[in-house]
Amino acid sequence: MKQISVFVENRPGSLMEVTSRLTEAEVNIRAVASFDTPEFGILRMVVDDPQKAKQELTRLGFVVRIYEVMGVELQDEKGNLNHMLSILADGQINVNYIYSFVIREQKAPVMVFSTDDMEKAKEILTKAGVKIVTDEEL
Amino acid sequence: MITDDRWTERIRDPKAECMSRDERAALQGEKLRDLVKRVYGVVPFYTEKMKALGLEPGDIKGIEDIGKLPFTTKEDLRENYPFGFLAVPNEKIARVQGTSGTTGKLTVMAYTQKDVDVWGECVARCLTMAGLTAEDRIHVCYGYGLFTGGMGLDFGAQKLGAMAIPMSAGNTKRQLMCMEDFGATAFACTPSYAMHLAEAMAEAGVVDHMKIKAGVCGAEPWTVEMRKKIEEIMKINCFDIYGLCEITGPGVAMDCIHHEGLHVHADHFYPEVLDVSTHEPVGEGETGELVFTTLSKEAVPLIRYRTKDLTSINYETCKCGRTTPRISKFKGRTDDMKVIRGVNVFPTQVETALLGIGEVIPHYLLIIDRENNMDVLTVMVEVDEKFFSDEIRKLDALRNKIGSVLREALGLSVRVKLVEPKTIERSEGKAKRVIDNRNLV
């Protein structure tokens, strides 16, 4: 699954600038997370058209990069996130960061995480019966 | 603090400092003739320049002929680094000093023992101008080392016969302790550090424990208001000392108790103030570029060295009795150099340093502020796709790396701020590189 990361300064309105540009470009945001320091932050998003999002934002002067992340479907039950994370922990997979989808029209919730070892994570999760979500399935 | 109407003026060398204008011109002419003879045929740079102008040493008959001579620039010194300008054999060199905190090559200046003596003598004249005598104890918190500040004041204290306390910069608490315990009666440092000392002293409630009566401050621009503030807090008199390594170091000029311009020791350093575009002398009181010729220097004599500082000159006799020409506090620069905490900074140095980090120079902007009377340099750097990482720790590492590269290149600690692309204002396609919020002029 693809994620776009945007560099933003930590000041009022900076996140809104990104989201309003995407709205204008008719790009839908599926998941969003921001990570910040006192001065700057990174806005990470899963969108329906990452290439278009990157093109538009770059044209408007934002720094954007597309990264490969892992999306996994979780049953909406107690302890399921913990279960998925323990699978990764047992498999010695380091999770750089994790966030969840906001809205998914009655489908099961999806967690998005980043790791430096995508292949191994995929293998371990598949073996444990966790459903991996692709861009196409969103 | 002593008001100027109650001040007892002391003049170290009345003959040199109070001679008539004609007498001084005759002395300067004689020294200039000698200087040209000392460099012609010895320093290739001057020999070639003079030949190209069709000049021979005999053409220089008096100080009025100085306009015939070629200029010297900082770039000329760099091209002849380190010792291309030497006018004496190696064995006559006693020491070197250099500029502080620049990228790449330094500007390095050599001195014979006589040069050191003249330098010390000029600083001693300044210290006397500040009311100091052999009985005084001078606490020097300029840096000691290649930088001329510490050594220069030390040489001056020696000539004066005063006691020097060679503290160097930093560790304010310890500075105050030594000042009090050693009974310092004067100090020398940058004006911003003096302000810092004043506030630290007031905060610690030790102002009245001190015997300080004078502060000799220079190496960076400061305002009259700042001087008055320091004077008020410490209950002392402060003086503005000027100099540059190329010409000798601190002591080229200083203001007296009347603070109506800085007295240039014109028997050793001949000042000209020239129109920025025509390079012809401007009228008395008009602003132009300050140009110096070192009349006495042996090791590296410089002819018409362009300081790029903008000032005006006044030849009237001062209320203090000195007849030496006085230059006004600087009104700016002909280039984009900034003096930050006593360190000369050119935006191009930042550019060179940033080039070392990536292949492309990111857009950047220097912002200079004065917070709590200390200069603070912030460098804003636009993040581009090459620099950008999805991970905060990598961006933090990038920021720290830029910080350390700049600190090394400038000799100054720098705050780095990463900003979004295109947030740094471009004017006419060219980015503005420096914003100075200090209001020093």
Coordinates of C-alpha atoms in Angstrom, one line a residue:
Chain A
M1 CA 0.0 0.0 0.0
K2 CA 1.2 3.5 -0.8
Q3 CA 1.4 6.4 1.5
I4 CA 2.3 10.0 0.8
S5 CA 4.4 12.0 3.3
V6 CA 4.4 15.8 3.3
F7 CA 6.8 18.1 5.1
V8 CA 4.8 20.7 7.0
E9 CA 5.9 23.5 9.4
N10 CA 4.4 23.6 12.8
R11 CA 2.2 26.6 12.4
P12 CA -1.6 27.3 12.3
G13 CA -3.2 26.2 9.1
S14 CA -0.3 24.2 7.7
L15 CA -2.2 20.9 7.7
M16 CA -5.3 22.5 6.3
E17 CA -3.3 23.9 3.4
V18 CA -2.4 20.3 2.4
T19 CA -5.9 18.9 2.8
S20 CA -7.6 21.8 1.0
R21 CA -5.3 21.4 -1.9
L22 CA -6.1 17.7 -2.1
T23 CA -9.8 18.5 -1.9
E24 CA -9.5 20.9 -4.8
A25 CA -7.7 18.2 -6.8
E26 CA -10.5 15.8 -5.9
V27 CA -8.2 13.4 -4.1
N28 CA -9.8 11.4 -1.3
I29 CA -8.0 11.0 1.9
R30 CA -8.4 7.5 3.4
A31 CA -6.2 7.8 6.4
V32 CA -4.2 10.5 8.0
A33 CA -1.6 10.9 10.7
S34 CA 0.7 13.7 11.7
F35 CA 4.0 13.5 13.5
D36 CA 5.4 16.7 14.9
T37 CA 8.3 18.3 16.6
P38 CA 8.1 21.8 18.1
E39 CA 9.1 23.3 14.7
F40 CA 8.0 20.9 11.9
G41 CA 6.0 17.8 11.2
I42 CA 5.3 15.2 8.7
L43 CA 1.8 14.7 7.5
R44 CA 1.3 11.1 6.3
M45 CA -1.7 10.1 4.3
V46 CA -3.2 7.2 2.4
V47 CA -5.2 8.6 -0.5
D48 CA -7.1 7.1 -3.4
D49 CA -4.6 8.5 -6.0
P50 CA -1.1 9.0 -4.6
Q51 CA 0.5 9.9 -7.9
K52 CA -2.0 12.7 -8.5
A53 CA -1.7 13.9 -4.9
K54 CA 2.0 14.1 -5.2
Q55 CA 1.9 15.8 -8.5
E56 CA -0.6 18.4 -7.3
L57 CA 1.2 19.1 -4.0
T58 CA 4.6 19.3 -5.6
R59 CA 3.3 21.7 -8.2
L60 CA 2.1 23.9 -5.3
G61 CA 5.5 23.8 -3.6
F62 CA 5.1 21.1 -1.0
V63 CA 7.8 18.4 -0.5
V64 CA 6.1 15.1 -1.0
R65 CA 7.4 11.6 -1.1
I66 CA 5.6 8.3 -1.7
Y67 CA 6.5 5.5 0.6
E68 CA 5.4 1.8 0.7
V69 CA 3.6 0.9 3.9
M70 CA 1.7 -2.1 5.1
G71 CA -2.1 -2.0 5.5
V72 CA -3.7 -4.8 7.5
E73 CA -7.4 -5.5 8.1
L74 CA -8.4 -6.1 11.7
Q75 CA -11.6 -7.6 13.1
D76 CA -13.2 -5.0 15.2
E77 CA -12.8 -7.0 18.4
K78 CA -11.0 -6.5 21.7
G79 CA -7.3 -7.3 21.7
N80 CA -7.0 -7.5 17.9
L81 CA -4.5 -4.7 17.5
N82 CA -2.5 -6.2 20.3
H83 CA -2.7 -9.6 18.6
M84 CA -1.4 -8.2 15.3
L85 CA 1.5 -6.3 17.0
S86 CA 2.5 -9.4 19.0
I87 CA 2.7 -11.4 15.7
L88 CA 5.1 -8.7 14.4
A89 CA 7.0 -8.6 17.7
D90 CA 7.4 -12.4 17.7
G91 CA 8.7 -12.1 14.1
Q92 CA 11.3 -9.5 15.2
I93 CA 9.7 -6.8 12.9
N94 CA 10.3 -3.3 14.0
V95 CA 7.4 -0.9 13.5
N96 CA 8.5 2.6 12.7
Y97 CA 5.0 4.1 13.2
I98 CA 1.4 3.0 13.0
Y99 CA -1.9 4.7 12.5
S100 CA -5.5 3.7 11.5
F101 CA -8.0 4.5 8.8
V102 CA -10.6 7.0 9.8
I103 CA -13.6 6.0 7.7
R104 CA -14.1 2.8 5.7
E105 CA -17.8 2.5 4.9
Q106 CA -18.8 -0.5 6.9
K107 CA -15.7 -2.5 6.1
A108 CA -13.4 -3.8 8.8
P109 CA -10.9 -1.3 10.2
V110 CA -7.5 -1.1 8.7
M111 CA -4.2 -0.3 10.5
V112 CA -1.3 1.2 8.5
F113 CA 2.2 0.7 9.7
S114 CA 5.7 1.3 8.4
T115 CA 8.6 -1.1 8.7
D116 CA 12.0 -1.4 7.0
D117 CA 11.3 -5.1 6.4
M118 CA 8.2 -5.2 4.3
E119 CA 8.7 -8.7 2.8
K120 CA 9.2 -10.4 6.1
A121 CA 6.3 -8.6 7.7
K122 CA 4.0 -9.6 4.9
E123 CA 5.2 -13.2 5.2
I124 CA 4.7 -13.4 8.9
L125 CA 1.2 -11.7 8.9
T126 CA 0.0 -13.9 6.0
K127 CA 1.1 -17.0 7.8
A128 CA -0.8 -15.8 10.9
G129 CA -3.9 -15.3 8.9
V130 CA -4.0 -11.5 9.1
K131 CA -5.5 -9.9 6.0
I132 CA -3.2 -7.5 4.1
V133 CA -5.0 -4.7 2.3
T134 CA -3.8 -3.4 -1.1
D135 CA -4.4 -0.1 -2.7
E136 CA -6.9 -1.6 -5.0
E137 CA -9.1 -2.9 -2.2
L138 CA -9.6 0.5 -0.6
Chain B
M1 CA 30.7 56.7 35.9
I2 CA 32.4 60.0 35.4
T3 CA 30.6 62.7 33.3
D4 CA 32.7 64.4 30.7
D5 CA 32.8 67.7 32.5
R6 CA 34.4 66.1 35.5
W7 CA 36.8 63.9 33.4
T8 CA 40.5 64.3 33.6
E9 CA 41.8 63.7 30.1
R10 CA 45.1 61.8 29.8
I11 CA 47.0 61.7 26.5
R12 CA 49.7 59.1 26.2
D13 CA 51.6 60.6 23.3
P14 CA 50.7 64.3 23.0
K15 CA 53.3 64.7 20.2
A16 CA 51.6 62.1 18.0
E17 CA 48.1 62.6 19.1
C18 CA 48.0 66.4 19.1
M19 CA 50.3 67.5 16.3
S20 CA 49.0 70.0 13.8
R21 CA 47.5 68.9 10.6
D22 CA 50.5 70.0 8.5
E23 CA 52.9 68.4 10.8
R24 CA 51.0 65.1 10.6
A25 CA 50.7 65.4 6.8
A26 CA 54.5 65.8 6.5
L27 CA 55.1 62.8 8.8
Q28 CA 52.6 60.7 6.8
G29 CA 54.2 61.7 3.5
E30 CA 57.6 60.8 4.7
K31 CA 56.3 57.4 6.0
L32 CA 54.4 56.8 2.8
R33 CA 57.5 57.4 0.6
D34 CA 59.4 54.9 2.8
L35 CA 56.5 52.4 2.7
V36 CA 56.4 52.4 -1.2
K37 CA 60.2 51.8 -1.3
R38 CA 59.8 48.9 1.2
V39 CA 57.3 47.1 -0.9
Y40 CA 58.4 47.9 -4.5
G41 CA 60.5 45.1 -5.9
V42 CA 59.8 43.1 -2.7
V43 CA 56.1 42.3 -2.7
P44 CA 55.2 41.0 -6.1
F45 CA 51.6 42.1 -5.8
Y46 CA 52.5 45.8 -5.3
T47 CA 55.4 45.7 -7.8
E48 CA 53.1 44.4 -10.6
K49 CA 50.2 46.7 -9.7
M50 CA 52.5 49.8 -9.7
K51 CA 54.2 48.8 -12.9
A52 CA 50.8 48.3 -14.6
L53 CA 49.9 51.9 -13.5
G54 CA 53.3 53.2 -14.7
L55 CA 54.2 54.2 -11.2
E56 CA 57.7 54.2 -9.7
P57 CA 58.5 54.8 -6.0
G58 CA 59.9 58.2 -6.9
D59 CA 56.4 59.3 -8.1
I60 CA 55.2 59.3 -4.5
K61 CA 56.4 62.5 -3.0
G62 CA 54.0 63.1 -0.2
I63 CA 50.7 62.0 1.3
E64 CA 48.8 63.9 -1.4
D65 CA 50.1 61.4 -3.9
I66 CA 48.3 58.5 -2.1
G67 CA 45.5 58.5 -4.7
K68 CA 47.9 57.4 -7.3
L69 CA 48.6 54.1 -5.6
P70 CA 46.6 50.9 -6.2
F71 CA 44.0 49.4 -3.8
T72 CA 44.3 46.2 -1.9
T73 CA 41.3 44.0 -1.1
K74 CA 40.6 41.0 1.0
E75 CA 40.4 38.9 -2.1
D76 CA 44.0 40.0 -2.9
L77 CA 45.1 38.8 0.5
R78 CA 43.3 35.5 0.0
E79 CA 45.0 35.0 -3.4
N80 CA 48.3 35.5 -1.8
Y81 CA 47.6 33.3 1.3
P82 CA 49.4 32.8 3.6
F83 CA 52.6 34.8 3.2
G84 CA 52.5 36.3 -0.3
F85 CA 52.5 39.9 1.0
L86 CA 55.5 39.6 3.2
A87 CA 57.9 42.5 2.9
V88 CA 60.6 41.3 5.3
P89 CA 62.7 38.2 5.4
N90 CA 61.3 35.2 7.4
E91 CA 63.6 35.7 10.4
K92 CA 62.1 39.1 11.1
I93 CA 58.6 37.6 11.7
A94 CA 57.7 37.5 15.3
R95 CA 54.2 36.2 15.2
V96 CA 51.0 35.8 13.2
Q97 CA 47.4 36.6 13.9
G98 CA 44.4 35.9 11.8
T99 CA 40.7 36.5 11.3
S100 CA 38.2 34.5 13.3
G101 CA 35.7 32.0 12.1
T102 CA 35.8 32.0 8.3
T103 CA 35.4 29.1 5.9
G104 CA 38.3 27.8 4.0
K105 CA 41.4 30.0 4.2
L106 CA 41.9 32.5 6.9
T107 CA 43.2 36.0 6.5
V108 CA 46.5 35.7 8.2
M109 CA 48.8 38.6 9.1
A110 CA 52.4 38.5 10.1
Y111 CA 54.0 40.9 12.5
T112 CA 57.6 41.8 13.2
Q113 CA 58.6 42.7 16.8
K114 CA 58.4 46.3 15.8
D115 CA 54.9 45.8 14.4
V116 CA 53.8 44.2 17.7
D117 CA 55.4 47.2 19.6
V118 CA 53.5 49.7 17.4
W119 CA 50.3 47.7 17.9
G120 CA 50.7 47.6 21.7
E121 CA 51.5 51.3 21.7
C122 CA 48.3 52.1 19.8
V123 CA 46.3 50.0 22.2
A124 CA 48.1 51.7 25.1
R125 CA 47.0 55.1 23.7
C126 CA 43.4 53.8 23.6
L127 CA 43.6 52.5 27.2
T128 CA 44.9 55.9 28.3
M129 CA 42.1 57.5 26.4
A130 CA 39.8 55.4 28.6
G131 CA 41.4 57.0 31.6
L132 CA 43.6 54.0 32.5
T133 CA 47.2 54.0 33.8
A134 CA 49.9 51.6 35.0
E135 CA 48.0 51.2 38.2
D136 CA 45.0 49.6 36.5
R137 CA 44.1 46.0 36.2
I138 CA 42.6 45.1 32.9
H139 CA 40.4 42.1 32.6
V140 CA 40.5 40.9 29.0
C141 CA 37.6 38.7 28.0
Y142 CA 38.3 38.8 24.3
G143 CA 39.4 35.5 22.9
Y144 CA 43.2 34.8 23.0
G145 CA 44.6 33.0 20.0
L146 CA 44.7 33.8 16.3
F147 CA 42.0 36.4 16.8
T148 CA 43.6 39.8 17.5
G149 CA 41.2 40.8 20.3
G150 CA 42.8 39.1 23.3
M151 CA 46.5 39.5 22.3
G152 CA 45.9 43.1 21.1
L153 CA 44.5 44.2 24.5
D154 CA 47.2 42.3 26.3
F155 CA 50.0 44.0 24.3
G156 CA 48.4 47.3 25.1
A157 CA 48.2 46.6 28.8
Q158 CA 51.9 45.6 28.7
K159 CA 52.9 48.9 27.1
L160 CA 50.9 50.8 29.6
G161 CA 52.5 48.9 32.4
A162 CA 49.1 47.8 33.7
M163 CA 48.2 44.4 34.9
A164 CA 46.5 42.2 32.3
I165 CA 44.1 39.5 33.4
P166 CA 44.0 37.1 30.4
M167 CA 40.5 35.6 30.8
S168 CA 39.4 34.9 27.3
A169 CA 35.7 34.6 26.6
G170 CA 33.0 32.5 28.3
N171 CA 32.0 31.3 31.8
T172 CA 30.4 34.4 33.0
K173 CA 30.2 33.3 36.6
R174 CA 33.9 32.7 36.7
Q175 CA 34.6 36.0 34.9
L176 CA 32.7 37.9 37.6
M177 CA 34.4 36.0 40.4
C178 CA 37.9 36.9 39.0
M179 CA 36.9 40.5 38.3
E180 CA 35.9 40.9 41.9
D181 CA 38.7 38.8 43.5
F182 CA 41.5 40.3 41.4
G183 CA 40.2 43.8 41.8
A184 CA 39.9 44.5 38.0
T185 CA 39.5 48.2 37.3
A186 CA 38.7 47.8 33.6
F187 CA 37.6 45.2 31.2
A188 CA 37.7 44.6 27.4
C189 CA 35.3 42.5 25.4
T190 CA 32.6 42.7 22.7
P191 CA 29.8 45.1 23.5
S192 CA 27.2 42.3 23.5
Y193 CA 29.3 40.4 26.1
A194 CA 29.7 43.6 28.1
M195 CA 25.9 43.9 28.2
H196 CA 25.7 40.3 29.3
L197 CA 28.3 40.8 32.0
A198 CA 26.4 43.9 33.2
E199 CA 23.2 42.1 33.5
A200 CA 24.8 39.1 35.2
M201 CA 26.5 41.5 37.6
A202 CA 23.2 43.2 38.4
E203 CA 21.4 39.9 38.8
A204 CA 24.1 38.6 41.2
G205 CA 23.9 41.9 43.1
V206 CA 27.7 42.4 42.9
V207 CA 27.9 45.7 41.0
D208 CA 29.0 47.5 44.1
H209 CA 31.6 44.9 44.9
M210 CA 33.5 45.7 41.7
K211 CA 36.2 48.3 41.2
I212 CA 35.6 48.5 37.4
K213 CA 35.6 52.0 36.1
A214 CA 36.0 51.5 32.3
G215 CA 34.9 49.1 29.6
V216 CA 36.8 49.0 26.3
C217 CA 34.5 47.3 23.8
G218 CA 34.7 46.6 20.1
A219 CA 34.9 44.0 17.4
E220 CA 31.2 44.3 16.6
P221 CA 28.7 47.2 15.9
W222 CA 26.8 48.6 18.8
T223 CA 24.5 51.6 19.4
V224 CA 24.9 54.6 21.7
E225 CA 21.9 53.4 23.7
M226 CA 23.6 50.1 24.3
R227 CA 26.7 51.9 25.6
K228 CA 24.7 54.1 27.9
K229 CA 22.8 51.1 29.2
I230 CA 26.1 49.2 30.1
E231 CA 27.5 52.4 31.6
E232 CA 24.4 52.9 33.7
I233 CA 24.2 49.3 35.0
M234 CA 27.9 49.0 35.9
K235 CA 28.4 52.7 36.8
I236 CA 31.4 52.9 34.5
N237 CA 32.5 54.7 31.3
C238 CA 32.6 52.7 28.1
F239 CA 34.6 53.2 25.0
D240 CA 34.3 52.0 21.4
I241 CA 37.6 50.5 20.2
Y242 CA 38.1 49.7 16.5
G243 CA 40.5 47.7 14.5
L244 CA 40.9 45.0 12.0
C245 CA 43.4 42.2 11.7
E246 CA 44.5 43.3 8.2
I247 CA 45.6 46.7 9.5
T248 CA 46.9 45.4 12.9
G249 CA 44.0 44.5 15.2
P250 CA 42.2 46.5 17.8
G251 CA 43.6 49.9 18.5
V252 CA 43.5 51.4 15.1
A253 CA 41.0 53.9 16.5
M254 CA 38.9 54.6 19.6
D255 CA 36.4 57.2 20.8
C256 CA 37.3 59.4 23.8
I257 CA 35.1 60.5 26.7
H258 CA 33.2 62.9 24.4
H259 CA 32.1 60.1 22.0
E260 CA 32.2 62.3 18.9
G261 CA 33.9 59.8 16.5
L262 CA 36.7 57.4 16.8
H263 CA 40.3 58.9 16.9
V264 CA 42.4 57.2 14.3
H265 CA 46.1 56.8 15.1
A266 CA 46.9 58.4 11.8
D267 CA 50.6 58.5 12.3
H268 CA 50.5 54.7 11.8
F269 CA 47.3 54.2 9.9
Y270 CA 46.4 56.6 7.1
P271 CA 42.6 56.8 6.7
E272 CA 40.8 57.8 3.5
V273 CA 37.1 57.9 3.0
L274 CA 36.2 57.3 -0.6
D275 CA 33.1 57.5 -2.8
V276 CA 31.8 54.0 -3.2
S277 CA 31.5 54.2 -7.0
T278 CA 34.2 56.7 -8.1
H279 CA 36.7 55.8 -5.4
E280 CA 37.5 59.5 -5.2
P281 CA 37.8 61.1 -1.7
V282 CA 34.4 62.4 -0.4
G283 CA 34.2 65.7 1.4
E284 CA 34.7 66.0 5.1
G285 CA 31.7 64.6 6.9
E286 CA 30.4 62.8 3.9
T287 CA 29.9 59.0 3.9
G288 CA 32.1 56.7 1.9
E289 CA 34.2 53.6 2.2
L290 CA 37.0 53.6 4.8
V291 CA 40.4 52.7 3.3
F292 CA 43.6 52.3 5.3
T293 CA 47.3 52.5 4.5
T294 CA 49.6 51.1 7.1
L295 CA 52.3 53.7 7.4
S296 CA 54.5 51.9 9.9
K297 CA 53.9 48.2 9.4
E298 CA 57.0 46.2 8.4
A299 CA 55.9 42.5 7.9
V300 CA 52.8 43.0 5.9
P301 CA 52.4 46.7 4.9
L302 CA 49.1 47.3 3.2
I303 CA 48.5 50.1 0.7
R304 CA 45.0 51.5 0.5
Y305 CA 43.3 48.5 2.0
R306 CA 39.5 48.6 1.4
T307 CA 37.7 47.8 4.6
K308 CA 34.2 47.9 3.0
D309 CA 33.0 49.8 6.1
L310 CA 31.0 52.9 5.5
T311 CA 31.9 56.0 7.6
S312 CA 32.7 59.7 7.4
I313 CA 35.7 61.5 8.7
N314 CA 36.2 64.7 10.8
Y315 CA 39.6 66.5 10.9
E316 CA 38.6 69.1 13.5
T317 CA 40.4 69.2 16.8
C318 CA 38.4 67.3 19.4
K319 CA 37.3 68.7 22.8
C320 CA 39.7 66.2 24.4
G321 CA 42.6 68.1 22.7
R322 CA 43.6 65.4 20.2
T323 CA 44.0 66.4 16.6
T324 CA 43.8 62.9 15.2
P325 CA 41.1 62.5 12.5
R326 CA 37.9 60.9 13.8
I327 CA 35.8 58.4 11.9
S328 CA 32.1 58.2 12.7
K329 CA 30.5 55.0 14.0
F330 CA 30.0 52.8 11.0
K331 CA 27.0 53.4 8.8
G332 CA 27.0 50.0 7.1
R333 CA 29.1 48.0 4.7
T334 CA 29.6 48.0 1.0
D335 CA 29.2 44.3 1.0
D336 CA 26.8 41.9 2.8
M337 CA 29.2 41.0 5.6
K338 CA 27.6 40.9 9.1
V339 CA 29.4 41.0 12.4
I340 CA 27.7 38.5 14.7
R341 CA 29.1 38.2 18.3
G342 CA 32.3 39.6 17.0
V343 CA 32.6 37.1 14.1
N344 CA 32.5 38.2 10.5
V345 CA 29.9 36.3 8.6
F346 CA 29.2 36.4 4.9
P347 CA 26.1 34.7 3.5
T348 CA 28.3 33.1 0.9
Q349 CA 30.0 31.1 3.7
V350 CA 26.6 29.6 4.6
E351 CA 26.1 28.8 1.0
T352 CA 29.5 27.0 0.7
A353 CA 28.8 25.1 3.9
L354 CA 25.3 24.0 2.8
L355 CA 26.8 22.9 -0.5
G356 CA 28.8 20.4 1.4
I357 CA 25.6 18.7 2.6
G358 CA 23.8 18.1 -0.6
E359 CA 24.6 18.5 -4.3
V360 CA 22.1 21.3 -4.6
I361 CA 22.2 24.4 -2.4
P362 CA 18.8 24.7 -0.7
H363 CA 17.3 28.1 -0.3
Y364 CA 18.3 29.7 2.9
L365 CA 17.9 32.9 4.9
L366 CA 20.0 34.3 7.8
I367 CA 18.1 36.1 10.5
I368 CA 20.1 38.0 13.0
D369 CA 18.4 39.0 16.3
R370 CA 19.6 40.4 19.5
E371 CA 18.0 38.5 22.4
N372 CA 18.9 39.6 25.9
N373 CA 21.7 41.7 24.3
M374 CA 23.3 38.7 22.7
D375 CA 23.4 38.2 18.9
V376 CA 21.5 35.1 17.8
L377 CA 21.8 33.8 14.3
T378 CA 19.0 31.7 12.9
V379 CA 19.4 30.0 9.6
M380 CA 16.2 29.0 7.8
V381 CA 16.7 26.2 5.3
E382 CA 14.0 25.2 2.9
V383 CA 13.5 21.4 2.8
D384 CA 13.4 20.0 -0.7
E385 CA 12.7 16.6 -2.0
K386 CA 16.4 15.6 -1.7
F387 CA 16.5 16.4 1.9
F388 CA 13.1 15.2 2.9
S389 CA 12.7 12.0 4.9
D390 CA 9.5 10.4 6.2
E391 CA 11.1 10.0 9.6
I392 CA 11.3 12.7 12.2
R393 CA 14.6 11.4 13.5
K394 CA 16.1 11.7 10.1
L395 CA 14.9 15.3 9.7
D396 CA 16.2 16.0 13.2
A397 CA 19.5 14.5 12.2
L398 CA 19.5 16.6 9.1
R399 CA 18.9 19.7 11.1
N400 CA 21.6 18.9 13.6
K401 CA 24.0 18.2 10.8
I402 CA 23.3 21.5 9.1
G403 CA 23.8 23.1 12.6
S404 CA 27.2 21.5 13.1
V405 CA 28.4 22.2 9.6
L406 CA 27.5 25.8 9.9
R407 CA 29.0 26.1 13.4
E408 CA 32.2 24.8 12.1
A409 CA 32.2 27.0 9.0
L410 CA 31.3 30.2 10.8
G411 CA 32.8 29.6 14.2
L412 CA 29.5 30.6 15.7
S413 CA 26.6 28.6 17.0
V414 CA 23.6 28.7 14.8
R415 CA 19.9 27.9 15.2
V416 CA 18.6 25.9 12.3
K417 CA 15.0 26.0 11.3
L418 CA 13.7 23.7 8.5
V419 CA 10.9 25.3 6.6
E420 CA 8.6 24.4 3.7
P421 CA 9.7 25.1 0.2
K422 CA 9.0 28.5 -1.3
T423 CA 8.4 30.0 2.1
I424 CA 11.6 32.1 1.9
E425 CA 10.8 35.2 0.1
R426 CA 12.4 35.8 -3.3
S427 CA 12.8 39.3 -4.6
E428 CA 13.3 39.7 -8.4
G429 CA 14.1 36.1 -8.7
K430 CA 17.0 36.4 -6.3
A431 CA 16.5 35.3 -2.8
K432 CA 17.1 37.7 0.0
R433 CA 19.9 36.2 2.1
V434 CA 20.0 38.2 5.3
I435 CA 17.6 39.9 7.6
D436 CA 19.2 41.8 10.4
N437 CA 16.8 42.8 13.1
R438 CA 19.3 44.4 15.4
N439 CA 18.9 48.0 14.3
L440 CA 22.5 48.9 14.9
V441 CA 22.9 51.8 12.5

